[in-house]
């Protein structure tokens, strides 16, 4: 057990290495193609809600290595517009009942699960059993046990699994990983981060149904702060304290409205994090022995801004979801490890469970 933090640190360091390798291999494609496989892998989006409609489908118009080839939906009225907008043939349209027959469809290489959180596990398992590679949105599921089931199903089927951590493929966030993990400004001592929005009155499942969401803002958006801390440090937390608060008592049944949590790391670094549905914050700030760097806004789809000490990080034009899906398609074509893997999603879920336990019990949880 005593070498656990070292092993974990190595794992994250490997993910930075993998990110650099990915950048090299992507640019090799861009300058003329070092691989014989120029086919665009077919993606079927499963769950045609807000994120699939407004972010993923448009991003798939900008991908080099994959394309929108099919849809899986429980709402027949949506089908016509999707077929028209994206030229999807009838044979690539599925519902939740006939979805398993997707295994016979050679147009579809990847199923991308974009449903409410507690439906990720059943659909990921079915997709893997149908012989498809799978992308699953964050949070991976609502418990670590369910995440393990998903990992096992994909392993058993010999299929790759990516979690929709778009920011792991964003150049600003890759800068955080590089500056923090390579200790460009010495050892990181303190990370402050918060991701919140004011949205408690919305009636979407994420605010009304804890059985589907698994929790409040921590599961939904605080997970980005958790990720940001982990990859800025390249370490895993060894202890957690947390507090949760509520000001609008009749809203957000069985879930937190605001949560604050603190994490201690093997190096002695500490992190102070918040996530809330009644606040407005979107930042990460990493303080090191010889400098400070960070992002604000940090976690949005675009418009991120970064700083290193008094200077600004060079601006980046980048479609996060296109980069994430292209990276996964390349992982499949080249049989390389997935950066935002199922194991990465599971690690976050174990920590989230500890954060909730710390908030519930008022005790420090040792990991
Ligand atoms: P949404 O409510 O807009 O869409 C959910 C979809 O699932 C809808 O099409 C709905 O019809 C379908 N669905 C199937 N069964 C359902 C059920 N029993 N109850 C409710 N809906 C059901 O949600 P969304 O914002 O698109 O989020 C979907 C997933 O994507 C979530 O896991 C969320 O965390 C994730 N997400 C990720 C990002 C990101 O930046 N990576 C952003 C937004 C959402």
Coordinates of C-alpha atoms and ligand atoms in Angstrom, one line a residue:
X1 CA 0.0 0.0 0.0
X2 CA 2.8 2.4 0.8
X3 CA 3.9 2.7 -2.9
X4 CA 0.4 3.5 -4.0
X5 CA 0.8 7.3 -4.5
X6 CA 4.0 6.7 -6.5
X7 CA 2.2 4.2 -8.8
X8 CA -0.6 6.6 -9.2
X9 CA 1.7 9.5 -9.9
X10 CA 3.4 7.4 -12.6
X11 CA 0.0 6.7 -14.2
X12 CA -0.8 10.4 -14.6
X13 CA 2.7 11.2 -15.8
X14 CA 2.1 8.5 -18.4
X15 CA -1.1 10.3 -19.5
X16 CA 0.9 13.5 -20.1
X17 CA 3.4 11.4 -22.2
X18 CA 0.5 9.9 -24.1
X19 CA -0.9 13.4 -24.7
X20 CA 2.4 14.5 -26.2
X21 CA 2.6 11.4 -28.4
X22 CA -1.0 12.0 -29.5
X23 CA -0.1 15.5 -30.5
X24 CA 2.8 14.2 -32.6
X25 CA 0.8 11.5 -34.2
X26 CA -2.1 13.9 -34.9
X27 CA 0.2 16.3 -36.6
X28 CA 1.7 13.5 -38.6
X29 CA -1.7 12.9 -40.0
X30 CA -2.2 16.6 -40.8
X31 CA 1.0 16.9 -42.9
X32 CA 0.2 14.0 -45.3
X33 CA -0.8 10.9 -43.5
X34 CA 1.6 8.4 -42.0
X35 CA -1.1 5.8 -41.8
X36 CA -2.7 3.8 -44.5
X37 CA -6.0 3.9 -42.7
X38 CA -7.7 7.1 -43.8
X39 CA -11.3 5.9 -43.2
X40 CA -13.4 8.1 -40.9
X41 CA -14.8 5.8 -38.2
X42 CA -18.6 5.9 -37.8
X43 CA -20.0 7.3 -34.5
X44 CA -23.6 6.7 -33.4
X45 CA -24.8 9.2 -30.8
X46 CA -27.1 7.6 -28.2
X47 CA -29.3 10.2 -26.3
X48 CA -30.1 13.2 -28.5
X49 CA -30.4 15.8 -25.7
X50 CA -28.7 19.2 -25.3
X51 CA -25.1 18.1 -25.3
X52 CA -25.4 15.7 -28.3
X53 CA -27.4 18.3 -30.3
X54 CA -25.6 21.5 -29.5
X55 CA -22.0 20.3 -29.1
X56 CA -21.2 16.8 -30.3
X57 CA -23.0 16.7 -33.6
X58 CA -21.7 20.1 -34.7
X59 CA -18.2 19.1 -33.5
X60 CA -18.4 16.0 -35.7
X61 CA -18.5 18.2 -38.7
X62 CA -14.9 19.2 -37.9
X63 CA -13.4 15.8 -37.1
X64 CA -10.7 14.3 -39.4
X65 CA -10.8 10.7 -38.2
X66 CA -14.5 10.0 -37.4
X67 CA -18.0 11.1 -38.6
X68 CA -21.6 11.1 -37.4
X69 CA -22.9 7.9 -39.0
X70 CA -25.9 7.0 -36.8
X71 CA -28.3 7.9 -34.0
X72 CA -30.0 6.0 -31.1
X73 CA -33.0 7.7 -29.6
X74 CA -36.1 7.0 -27.5
X75 CA -37.9 10.0 -29.0
X76 CA -39.2 9.2 -32.6
X77 CA -40.1 12.9 -33.2
X78 CA -36.4 13.8 -33.2
X79 CA -35.4 11.5 -36.0
X80 CA -36.5 13.5 -39.0
X81 CA -34.5 16.6 -38.2
X82 CA -31.4 14.6 -37.4
X83 CA -31.6 12.6 -40.6
X84 CA -32.1 15.8 -42.6
X85 CA -29.4 17.8 -40.9
X86 CA -26.7 15.1 -41.0
X87 CA -27.7 12.8 -44.0
X88 CA -28.2 9.8 -41.7
X89 CA -29.7 6.8 -43.6
X90 CA -32.7 4.9 -42.2
X91 CA -30.6 1.8 -41.6
X92 CA -28.4 3.7 -39.1
X93 CA -31.3 4.9 -36.9
X94 CA -32.0 2.9 -33.8
X95 CA -34.3 3.1 -30.7
X96 CA -33.5 1.8 -27.2
X97 CA -35.3 -1.5 -28.0
X98 CA -33.6 -2.5 -31.2
X99 CA -30.3 -0.9 -30.3
X100 CA -28.5 -4.3 -29.8
X101 CA -28.9 -5.1 -33.5
X102 CA -26.3 -2.3 -34.1
X103 CA -23.8 -5.2 -33.9
X104 CA -24.6 -6.1 -37.5
X105 CA -24.1 -2.5 -38.8
X106 CA -20.6 -2.0 -40.2
X107 CA -21.1 1.7 -40.6
X108 CA -20.9 2.1 -36.8
X109 CA -17.6 1.7 -35.1
X110 CA -18.2 3.7 -32.0
X111 CA -21.3 4.3 -29.8
X112 CA -21.2 7.6 -27.9
X113 CA -23.5 7.4 -24.8
X114 CA -24.9 10.9 -23.9
X115 CA -27.8 10.0 -21.6
X116 CA -28.5 11.0 -18.0
X117 CA -25.7 9.7 -15.7
X118 CA -27.3 6.6 -14.2
X119 CA -28.1 5.3 -17.7
X120 CA -24.5 5.3 -18.8
X121 CA -23.7 1.8 -17.4
X122 CA -26.6 -0.2 -19.1
X123 CA -25.9 1.5 -22.5
X124 CA -22.2 1.2 -22.3
X125 CA -22.5 -2.5 -21.5
X126 CA -24.9 -3.1 -24.4
X127 CA -22.7 -1.2 -26.8
X128 CA -19.6 -3.2 -25.8
X129 CA -21.6 -6.5 -26.1
X130 CA -22.7 -5.4 -29.6
X131 CA -19.0 -5.2 -30.5
X132 CA -18.6 -1.5 -30.6
X133 CA -16.0 0.8 -29.1
X134 CA -17.6 3.2 -26.6
X135 CA -17.4 6.9 -25.6
X136 CA -19.3 7.6 -22.4
X137 CA -20.1 11.1 -21.1
X138 CA -18.9 12.3 -17.7
X139 CA -19.5 11.6 -14.9
X140 CA -18.7 8.0 -15.9
X141 CA -21.7 6.8 -13.8
X142 CA -23.2 7.3 -10.3
X143 CA -21.0 4.9 -8.4
X144 CA -17.6 3.3 -8.6
X145 CA -19.1 -0.2 -8.7
X146 CA -21.1 0.7 -11.8
X147 CA -17.9 2.2 -13.4
X148 CA -16.1 -1.1 -12.7
X149 CA -18.9 -3.0 -14.5
X150 CA -18.5 -0.8 -17.5
X151 CA -14.7 -1.3 -17.6
X152 CA -15.1 -5.1 -17.3
X153 CA -17.7 -5.2 -20.1
X154 CA -15.4 -3.3 -22.5
X155 CA -12.4 -5.4 -21.6
X156 CA -14.4 -8.6 -22.1
X157 CA -15.5 -7.4 -25.5
X158 CA -12.0 -6.3 -26.4
X159 CA -13.3 -2.8 -27.1
X160 CA -11.9 0.6 -26.1
X161 CA -13.6 3.0 -23.7
X162 CA -13.2 6.7 -23.5
X163 CA -14.8 9.1 -21.0
X164 CA -16.0 12.4 -22.5
X165 CA -13.4 14.5 -20.6
X166 CA -13.1 17.0 -23.4
X167 CA -10.6 19.2 -21.4
X168 CA -7.9 16.5 -21.3
X169 CA -7.6 17.2 -25.1
X170 CA -7.6 21.0 -24.8
X171 CA -4.3 22.8 -25.3
X172 CA -4.8 25.2 -22.3
X173 CA -5.4 22.2 -20.0
X174 CA -2.4 20.4 -21.5
X175 CA -0.4 23.5 -20.5
X176 CA -1.6 23.1 -16.9
X177 CA -0.5 19.4 -17.0
X178 CA 2.9 20.3 -18.4
X179 CA 3.6 23.3 -16.1
X180 CA 2.4 21.5 -13.0
X181 CA 3.7 17.9 -13.6
X182 CA 7.1 19.0 -15.0
X183 CA 7.4 21.5 -12.1
X184 CA 8.4 24.3 -14.4
X185 CA 7.9 26.7 -11.5
X186 CA 9.0 24.3 -8.8
X187 CA 6.7 22.2 -6.7
X188 CA 3.0 23.0 -6.7
X189 CA 1.9 24.0 -3.2
X190 CA -1.8 25.1 -3.6
X191 CA -4.5 24.7 -6.2
X192 CA -7.7 26.8 -5.9
X193 CA -10.5 26.0 -8.2
X194 CA -14.3 26.5 -8.6
X195 CA -16.8 25.6 -11.2
X196 CA -20.4 26.8 -10.6
X197 CA -23.4 28.3 -12.3
X198 CA -26.7 29.8 -11.2
X199 CA -29.3 27.3 -12.4
X200 CA -31.2 25.8 -9.6
X201 CA -34.6 26.7 -11.0
X202 CA -34.3 24.6 -14.1
X203 CA -36.4 21.4 -14.1
X204 CA -33.9 19.2 -16.0
X205 CA -33.2 15.7 -14.5
X206 CA -29.8 16.9 -13.2
X207 CA -31.7 19.2 -10.7
X208 CA -34.7 17.1 -9.9
X209 CA -33.8 13.4 -10.0
X210 CA -30.9 12.2 -7.8
X211 CA -31.4 8.6 -8.9
X212 CA -30.5 9.7 -12.5
X213 CA -27.9 12.4 -11.6
X214 CA -26.2 10.6 -8.6
X215 CA -25.7 14.0 -7.0
X216 CA -25.6 17.8 -7.5
X217 CA -23.0 20.1 -8.9
X218 CA -20.1 18.0 -7.9
X219 CA -21.2 15.2 -10.2
X220 CA -22.1 17.6 -13.0
X221 CA -19.4 20.3 -13.1
X222 CA -17.3 20.1 -9.9
X223 CA -15.8 17.0 -11.5
X224 CA -13.9 19.3 -13.9
X225 CA -12.3 21.0 -10.9
X226 CA -11.4 17.6 -9.5
X227 CA -9.8 16.6 -12.8
X228 CA -8.0 20.0 -13.1
X229 CA -6.4 19.5 -9.7
X230 CA -5.4 15.9 -10.3
X231 CA -3.7 16.7 -13.7
X232 CA -2.1 20.0 -12.6
X233 CA -0.4 18.0 -9.8
X234 CA 0.1 14.6 -11.4
X235 CA -0.8 13.2 -8.0
X236 CA -3.8 11.5 -6.4
X237 CA -5.3 12.8 -3.1
X238 CA -4.6 11.0 0.1
X239 CA -7.2 12.7 2.2
X240 CA -10.4 14.6 1.8
X241 CA -12.6 17.0 3.9
X242 CA -15.8 18.5 2.6
X243 CA -18.8 20.6 3.5
X244 CA -22.2 21.0 1.8
X245 CA -24.8 23.8 2.0
X246 CA -28.3 24.6 0.9
X247 CA -30.1 27.9 0.8
X248 CA -33.2 26.9 -1.3
X249 CA -34.6 24.0 0.7
X250 CA -37.4 22.9 -1.6
X251 CA -35.0 22.5 -4.6
X252 CA -32.4 19.8 -5.5
X253 CA -34.0 16.9 -3.7
X254 CA -31.4 14.5 -2.2
X255 CA -28.5 16.4 -3.7
X256 CA -26.2 19.3 -2.7
X257 CA -26.7 22.9 -3.8
X258 CA -23.1 24.0 -2.9
X259 CA -20.2 21.8 -2.0
X260 CA -16.7 22.8 -0.8
X261 CA -13.9 20.2 -0.5
X262 CA -10.3 20.1 0.4
X263 CA -7.7 17.5 -0.7
X264 CA -4.2 16.8 0.6
X265 CA -1.6 15.2 -1.7
X266 CA 1.5 13.0 -1.0
X267 CA 3.9 15.9 -1.9
X268 CA 2.2 18.1 0.8
X269 CA 0.3 20.1 -1.8
X270 CA -3.3 21.0 -1.0
X271 CA -6.3 21.9 -3.1
X272 CA -9.4 24.0 -2.2
X273 CA -12.4 23.4 -4.4
X274 CA -16.0 24.5 -4.7
X275 CA -18.9 23.7 -7.0
X276 CA -22.4 25.1 -6.8
X277 CA -25.7 25.6 -8.6
X278 CA -26.2 29.0 -6.9
X279 CA -22.8 30.7 -7.7
X280 CA -20.8 32.0 -10.6
X281 CA -17.2 30.8 -10.9
X282 CA -15.1 29.1 -13.5
X283 CA -11.4 29.1 -12.7
X284 CA -8.3 27.2 -11.7
X285 CA -5.2 28.8 -10.1
X286 CA -2.1 26.8 -9.4
X287 CA 0.5 28.3 -7.0
X288 CA 4.0 26.9 -7.1
X289 CA 7.3 27.6 -5.4
X290 CA 8.4 30.0 -8.1
X291 CA 5.3 31.1 -9.8
X292 CA 1.6 30.9 -10.5
X293 CA -0.4 29.9 -13.5
X294 CA -4.1 29.2 -14.2
X295 CA -7.1 29.6 -16.4
X296 CA -10.2 31.8 -16.1
X297 CA -12.6 31.0 -17.7
X298 CA -11.2 27.5 -17.2
X299 CA -13.9 24.9 -18.0
X300 CA -16.1 26.4 -20.8
X301 CA -16.4 24.9 -24.3
X302 CA -14.4 27.8 -25.7
X303 CA -13.1 31.3 -24.8
X304 CA -10.7 30.0 -22.2
X305 CA -8.0 32.4 -21.1
X306 CA -4.8 31.4 -19.4
X307 CA -2.0 33.2 -17.5
X308 CA 1.5 32.3 -16.4
X309 CA 2.7 34.7 -13.8
X310 CA 2.1 38.2 -15.3
X311 CA 1.9 37.0 -18.9
X312 CA -1.0 35.5 -20.9
X313 CA -0.9 32.1 -22.4
X314 CA -1.1 32.3 -26.2
X315 CA -4.7 32.1 -27.5
X316 CA -5.9 28.8 -28.9
X317 CA -8.5 28.1 -31.5
X318 CA -9.8 24.7 -30.8
X319 CA -12.9 22.5 -30.8
X320 CA -12.5 20.4 -27.7
X321 CA -15.1 17.7 -28.6
X322 CA -13.6 17.3 -32.1
X323 CA -10.1 16.8 -30.6
X324 CA -11.5 14.4 -28.1
X325 CA -13.3 12.2 -30.6
X326 CA -10.5 12.4 -33.1
X327 CA -8.1 11.3 -30.4
X328 CA -10.3 8.3 -29.7
X329 CA -10.6 7.4 -33.3
X330 CA -6.8 7.4 -33.6
X331 CA -6.5 5.3 -30.5
X332 CA -8.7 2.7 -32.2
X333 CA -6.9 2.9 -35.6
X334 CA -3.4 2.7 -34.1
X335 CA -4.4 0.6 -31.1
X336 CA -2.9 3.1 -28.6
X337 CA -4.0 3.7 -25.0
X338 CA -6.9 6.0 -24.3
X339 CA -5.9 9.1 -22.3
X340 CA -9.4 9.8 -20.8
X341 CA -9.9 6.1 -20.1
X342 CA -12.5 4.2 -18.1
X343 CA -9.9 3.8 -15.3
X344 CA -9.6 7.6 -15.2
X345 CA -13.4 8.0 -14.9
X346 CA -13.3 5.4 -12.1
X347 CA -10.6 7.2 -10.2
X348 CA -12.7 10.4 -10.2
X349 CA -15.8 8.4 -9.0
X350 CA -13.9 6.9 -6.1
X351 CA -12.8 10.4 -5.0
X352 CA -16.3 11.8 -5.5
X353 CA -17.7 9.1 -3.2
X354 CA -15.1 10.1 -0.6
X355 CA -16.0 13.8 -1.0
X356 CA -19.7 12.9 -0.4
X357 CA -18.8 10.7 2.6
X358 CA -16.6 13.5 4.1
X359 CA -19.5 16.0 3.7
X360 CA -22.0 13.6 5.2
X361 CA -19.9 12.5 8.1
X362 CA -18.0 15.7 8.8
X363 CA -14.9 13.5 9.1
X364 CA -11.6 13.5 7.2
X365 CA -11.6 10.6 4.8
X366 CA -8.3 8.9 4.2
X367 CA -7.9 7.4 0.7
Ligands
LIG1 P1 -30.2 16.2 -21.6 O1 -31.3 16.1 -20.6 O2 -30.3 17.5 -22.5 O3 -30.3 15.0 -22.6 C1 -30.4 13.7 -22.1 C2 -30.9 12.8 -23.2 O4 -31.1 11.5 -22.7 C3 -32.2 13.2 -23.8 O5 -32.2 13.1 -25.2 C4 -33.2 12.3 -23.2 O6 -34.3 12.1 -24.1 C5 -32.4 11.0 -23.1 N1 -32.9 10.1 -22.1 C6 -33.0 8.8 -22.2 N2 -33.6 8.2 -21.2 C7 -33.9 9.2 -20.3 C8 -34.5 9.3 -19.0 N3 -34.9 8.2 -18.4 N4 -34.6 10.5 -18.5 C9 -34.2 11.6 -19.1 N5 -33.7 11.6 -20.3 C10 -33.5 10.4 -20.9 O7 -28.8 16.1 -20.9 P2 -27.4 16.6 -21.4 O8 -27.1 17.9 -20.9 O9 -27.3 16.4 -22.9 O10 -26.5 15.5 -20.6 C11 -26.3 14.2 -21.1 C12 -25.0 13.6 -20.5 O11 -23.9 14.4 -21.1 C13 -24.8 13.7 -19.0 O12 -24.1 12.6 -18.5 C14 -24.0 15.0 -18.8 O13 -23.3 15.0 -17.6 C15 -23.1 14.9 -20.0 N6 -22.7 16.3 -20.4 C16 -21.4 16.5 -20.7 C17 -20.9 17.7 -21.0 C18 -19.4 17.9 -21.3 O14 -19.0 19.1 -21.4 N7 -18.7 16.9 -21.5 C19 -21.8 18.8 -21.2 C20 -23.2 18.5 -20.9 C21 -23.6 17.3 -20.6

